Amino acid sequence: NVYTLGNWGVLGNVIFKNWEVRDLRREMIDIGDGTQVPLISTFDKYKNGLDFGFSSDPAAVVRMHYDKNHKTIYITDEIYMREMTNDVLGKEVKELIGGEYITCDSAEPKSILDLQVMGIRALGARKGKDSVNFGIDWLQRQKIVIDTHCQNTKNEFQQYKWKESADGMVLKVPVDKNNHILDAVRYAMQDEMEGRRITAEKAF
């Protein structure tokens, strides 16, 4: 079913089951008077996140629209590349998000500064105790829609899973792999999770 017919399988102990794949660029919506426009053209509340990487781990960028009233996250675009220097990454990010904010992994303040020098409104994510599980719990309570062309995002949502003990018991600890896009999603949504308004203050 997976490899021959192209259907999506589900791994055991997967963390996220609250997502679906839709073609947001072709999906139409009625805006009144019978006028139909692409759903994606109505998005205006974008959130952006970045998880730095280079060789074994990719740099992962995600762009999303958040419909707070319906608790729905629409993931519209991704960047997922290895061995990309900050100047190249910055060009890709700037082309994707323009003047929007992007929340980045605060473990790399120099990389964030490099992006800021390029004119990108980059911020460091706030990290605290249990921030990963807190973010996972919040995301599990949303509906997540992934655009069809975001293949790496689909892969990660499909493969991200909980650890198991030696006797097969599921532990509330995520396996630290297949999570680069997912980390970027958490960074991007942290202000919604915490009920804050995003500011230009540096977080490092």
Coordinates of C-alpha atoms in Angstrom, one line a residue:
N1 CA 0.0 0.0 0.0
V2 CA 2.8 2.4 0.9
Y3 CA 5.4 1.7 -1.7
T4 CA 3.3 0.4 -4.6
L5 CA 0.1 2.4 -4.4
G6 CA 1.5 5.5 -2.7
N7 CA -0.8 5.4 0.3
W8 CA 0.3 6.7 3.7
G9 CA 1.2 4.2 6.4
V10 CA 1.2 4.8 10.2
L11 CA 4.0 3.8 12.4
G12 CA 3.4 2.5 15.9
N13 CA 3.6 5.1 18.7
V14 CA 3.5 8.0 16.3
I15 CA 3.0 11.3 18.2
F16 CA 0.9 13.2 15.7
K17 CA -2.3 11.8 14.2
N18 CA -4.2 15.1 13.9
W19 CA -2.9 16.1 10.4
E20 CA -4.0 15.7 6.8
V21 CA -2.6 16.6 3.4
R22 CA -4.4 19.0 1.1
D23 CA -3.5 20.9 -2.1
L24 CA -3.9 24.4 -0.6
R25 CA -2.9 26.1 -3.9
R26 CA -5.7 24.4 -5.9
E27 CA -8.3 24.2 -3.1
M28 CA -10.9 27.0 -3.7
I29 CA -13.0 28.9 -1.2
D30 CA -16.1 31.1 -1.7
I31 CA -15.5 34.6 -0.5
G32 CA -19.0 35.8 -1.3
D33 CA -21.1 36.6 -4.4
G34 CA -20.1 33.3 -5.9
T35 CA -16.5 34.4 -6.2
Q36 CA -14.0 31.6 -5.8
V37 CA -10.3 32.1 -4.8
P38 CA -7.5 29.7 -3.8
L39 CA -7.7 29.0 -0.1
I40 CA -4.0 29.9 0.3
S41 CA -4.7 33.4 -1.1
T42 CA -6.8 34.2 2.0
F43 CA -4.0 33.5 4.5
D44 CA -2.8 36.6 6.3
K45 CA -1.4 35.4 9.7
Y46 CA 1.8 33.7 8.9
K47 CA 4.2 32.1 11.4
N48 CA 7.7 31.1 10.4
G49 CA 10.2 28.9 12.2
L50 CA 13.8 27.7 11.6
D51 CA 15.8 24.8 13.0
F52 CA 19.5 25.2 12.1
G53 CA 21.5 22.4 10.6
F54 CA 24.3 21.7 8.2
S55 CA 25.7 18.3 7.4
S56 CA 24.0 15.3 9.1
D57 CA 21.1 17.4 10.2
P58 CA 19.3 19.6 7.6
A59 CA 18.4 23.3 8.0
A60 CA 14.6 23.3 8.2
V61 CA 12.4 26.2 7.6
V62 CA 8.6 26.1 7.8
R63 CA 6.0 28.8 6.9
M64 CA 2.4 28.5 8.2
H65 CA -0.9 30.3 8.5
Y66 CA -2.7 30.0 11.8
D67 CA -6.5 30.1 12.0
K68 CA -6.9 30.7 15.7
N69 CA -10.7 30.6 15.7
H70 CA -10.7 27.1 14.3
K71 CA -7.4 26.0 15.9
T72 CA -6.0 25.1 12.5
I73 CA -2.4 25.3 11.3
Y74 CA -1.9 25.4 7.6
I75 CA 1.7 24.5 6.6
T76 CA 2.2 26.1 3.2
D77 CA 5.9 26.1 2.5
E78 CA 9.2 24.4 3.6
I79 CA 12.9 24.6 3.1
Y80 CA 14.9 21.5 3.9
M81 CA 18.5 21.4 2.9
R82 CA 21.9 20.2 4.1
E83 CA 25.3 21.8 3.8
M84 CA 23.8 25.3 3.4
T85 CA 25.9 28.2 4.7
N86 CA 24.1 31.0 6.5
D87 CA 24.4 33.4 3.6
V88 CA 22.7 30.9 1.2
L89 CA 20.2 30.0 3.9
G90 CA 19.5 33.7 4.4
K91 CA 18.7 34.2 0.7
E92 CA 16.3 31.3 0.7
V93 CA 14.6 32.5 3.9
K94 CA 14.3 36.1 2.7
E95 CA 12.8 35.0 -0.6
L96 CA 10.2 32.9 1.2
I97 CA 9.1 35.2 4.1
G98 CA 10.1 38.7 2.9
G99 CA 9.7 41.1 5.9
E100 CA 7.9 38.6 8.2
Y101 CA 9.4 37.5 11.5
I102 CA 11.0 34.1 11.8
T103 CA 11.7 32.3 15.2
C104 CA 14.9 30.3 15.2
D105 CA 16.7 27.8 17.4
S106 CA 18.3 30.0 20.1
A107 CA 21.1 27.6 20.5
E108 CA 22.8 29.3 17.5
P109 CA 23.0 33.1 18.4
K110 CA 25.7 33.7 15.8
S111 CA 23.6 32.2 13.0
I112 CA 20.6 34.3 14.1
L113 CA 22.8 37.4 14.1
D114 CA 24.0 36.5 10.6
L115 CA 20.4 36.5 9.4
Q116 CA 19.7 39.8 11.1
V117 CA 22.6 41.4 9.4
M118 CA 21.0 40.3 6.1
G119 CA 17.9 42.2 7.0
I120 CA 15.9 39.2 8.2
R121 CA 13.6 39.7 11.2
A122 CA 15.1 36.7 13.0
L123 CA 14.4 36.0 16.7
G124 CA 15.6 33.3 19.1
A125 CA 13.1 30.9 20.5
R126 CA 12.5 30.8 24.2
K127 CA 13.4 27.4 25.7
G128 CA 12.6 26.1 29.1
K129 CA 12.1 22.9 31.0
D130 CA 9.8 20.5 29.2
S131 CA 9.4 23.0 26.3
V132 CA 9.4 20.1 23.8
N133 CA 6.6 18.1 25.5
F134 CA 4.7 21.3 26.2
G135 CA 4.9 22.2 22.5
I136 CA 3.9 18.7 21.4
D137 CA 0.9 18.7 23.7
W138 CA -0.3 22.1 22.3
L139 CA 0.2 21.0 18.7
Q140 CA -1.8 17.8 19.4
R141 CA -4.8 20.0 20.3
Q142 CA -4.7 21.7 16.9
K143 CA -5.8 20.6 13.5
I144 CA -2.8 20.5 11.1
V145 CA -3.1 20.8 7.3
I146 CA 0.0 20.2 5.2
D147 CA 0.2 21.4 1.6
T148 CA 0.9 18.6 -0.9
H149 CA 4.3 19.9 -1.9
C150 CA 5.7 19.9 1.6
Q151 CA 7.1 16.4 1.4
N152 CA 9.6 16.6 4.2
T153 CA 7.0 18.0 6.5
K154 CA 4.7 15.1 5.7
N155 CA 7.6 12.6 6.3
E156 CA 8.3 14.0 9.7
F157 CA 4.7 14.1 10.9
Q158 CA 4.4 10.5 9.8
Q159 CA 7.6 9.3 11.4
Y160 CA 7.9 11.3 14.7
K161 CA 7.2 8.8 17.5
W162 CA 7.5 8.2 21.3
K163 CA 10.3 6.1 22.7
E164 CA 9.6 2.6 24.0
S165 CA 11.1 0.9 27.1
A166 CA 12.8 -2.5 26.8
D167 CA 9.5 -4.3 27.5
G168 CA 7.6 -2.3 24.8
M169 CA 6.0 0.3 27.1
V170 CA 5.5 3.7 25.4
L171 CA 7.3 6.5 27.1
K172 CA 6.3 10.2 27.1
V173 CA 9.7 11.0 25.5
P174 CA 10.0 11.7 21.8
V175 CA 12.7 10.0 19.8
D176 CA 15.2 12.7 18.9
K177 CA 15.1 12.2 15.1
N178 CA 12.7 13.1 12.2
N179 CA 12.0 16.4 14.1
H180 CA 13.7 19.2 12.3
I181 CA 10.6 20.6 10.6
L182 CA 8.7 19.8 13.8
D183 CA 11.1 21.8 15.9
A184 CA 10.7 24.7 13.5
V185 CA 6.9 24.4 13.9
R186 CA 7.2 24.6 17.7
Y187 CA 9.5 27.7 17.5
A188 CA 7.1 29.4 15.1
M189 CA 4.1 28.8 17.2
Q190 CA 5.6 29.6 20.7
D191 CA 3.9 32.9 21.0
E192 CA 0.5 31.3 20.4
M193 CA 1.3 28.6 22.8
E194 CA 2.2 31.1 25.5
G195 CA -0.4 33.7 24.7
R196 CA 2.2 36.3 23.9
R197 CA 2.5 38.9 21.1
I198 CA 5.7 38.6 19.0
T199 CA 8.2 41.4 19.5
A200 CA 11.5 42.3 17.9
E201 CA 13.4 41.7 21.1
K202 CA 16.3 39.3 20.8
A203 CA 16.0 36.1 22.7
F204 CA 19.8 35.5 23.2

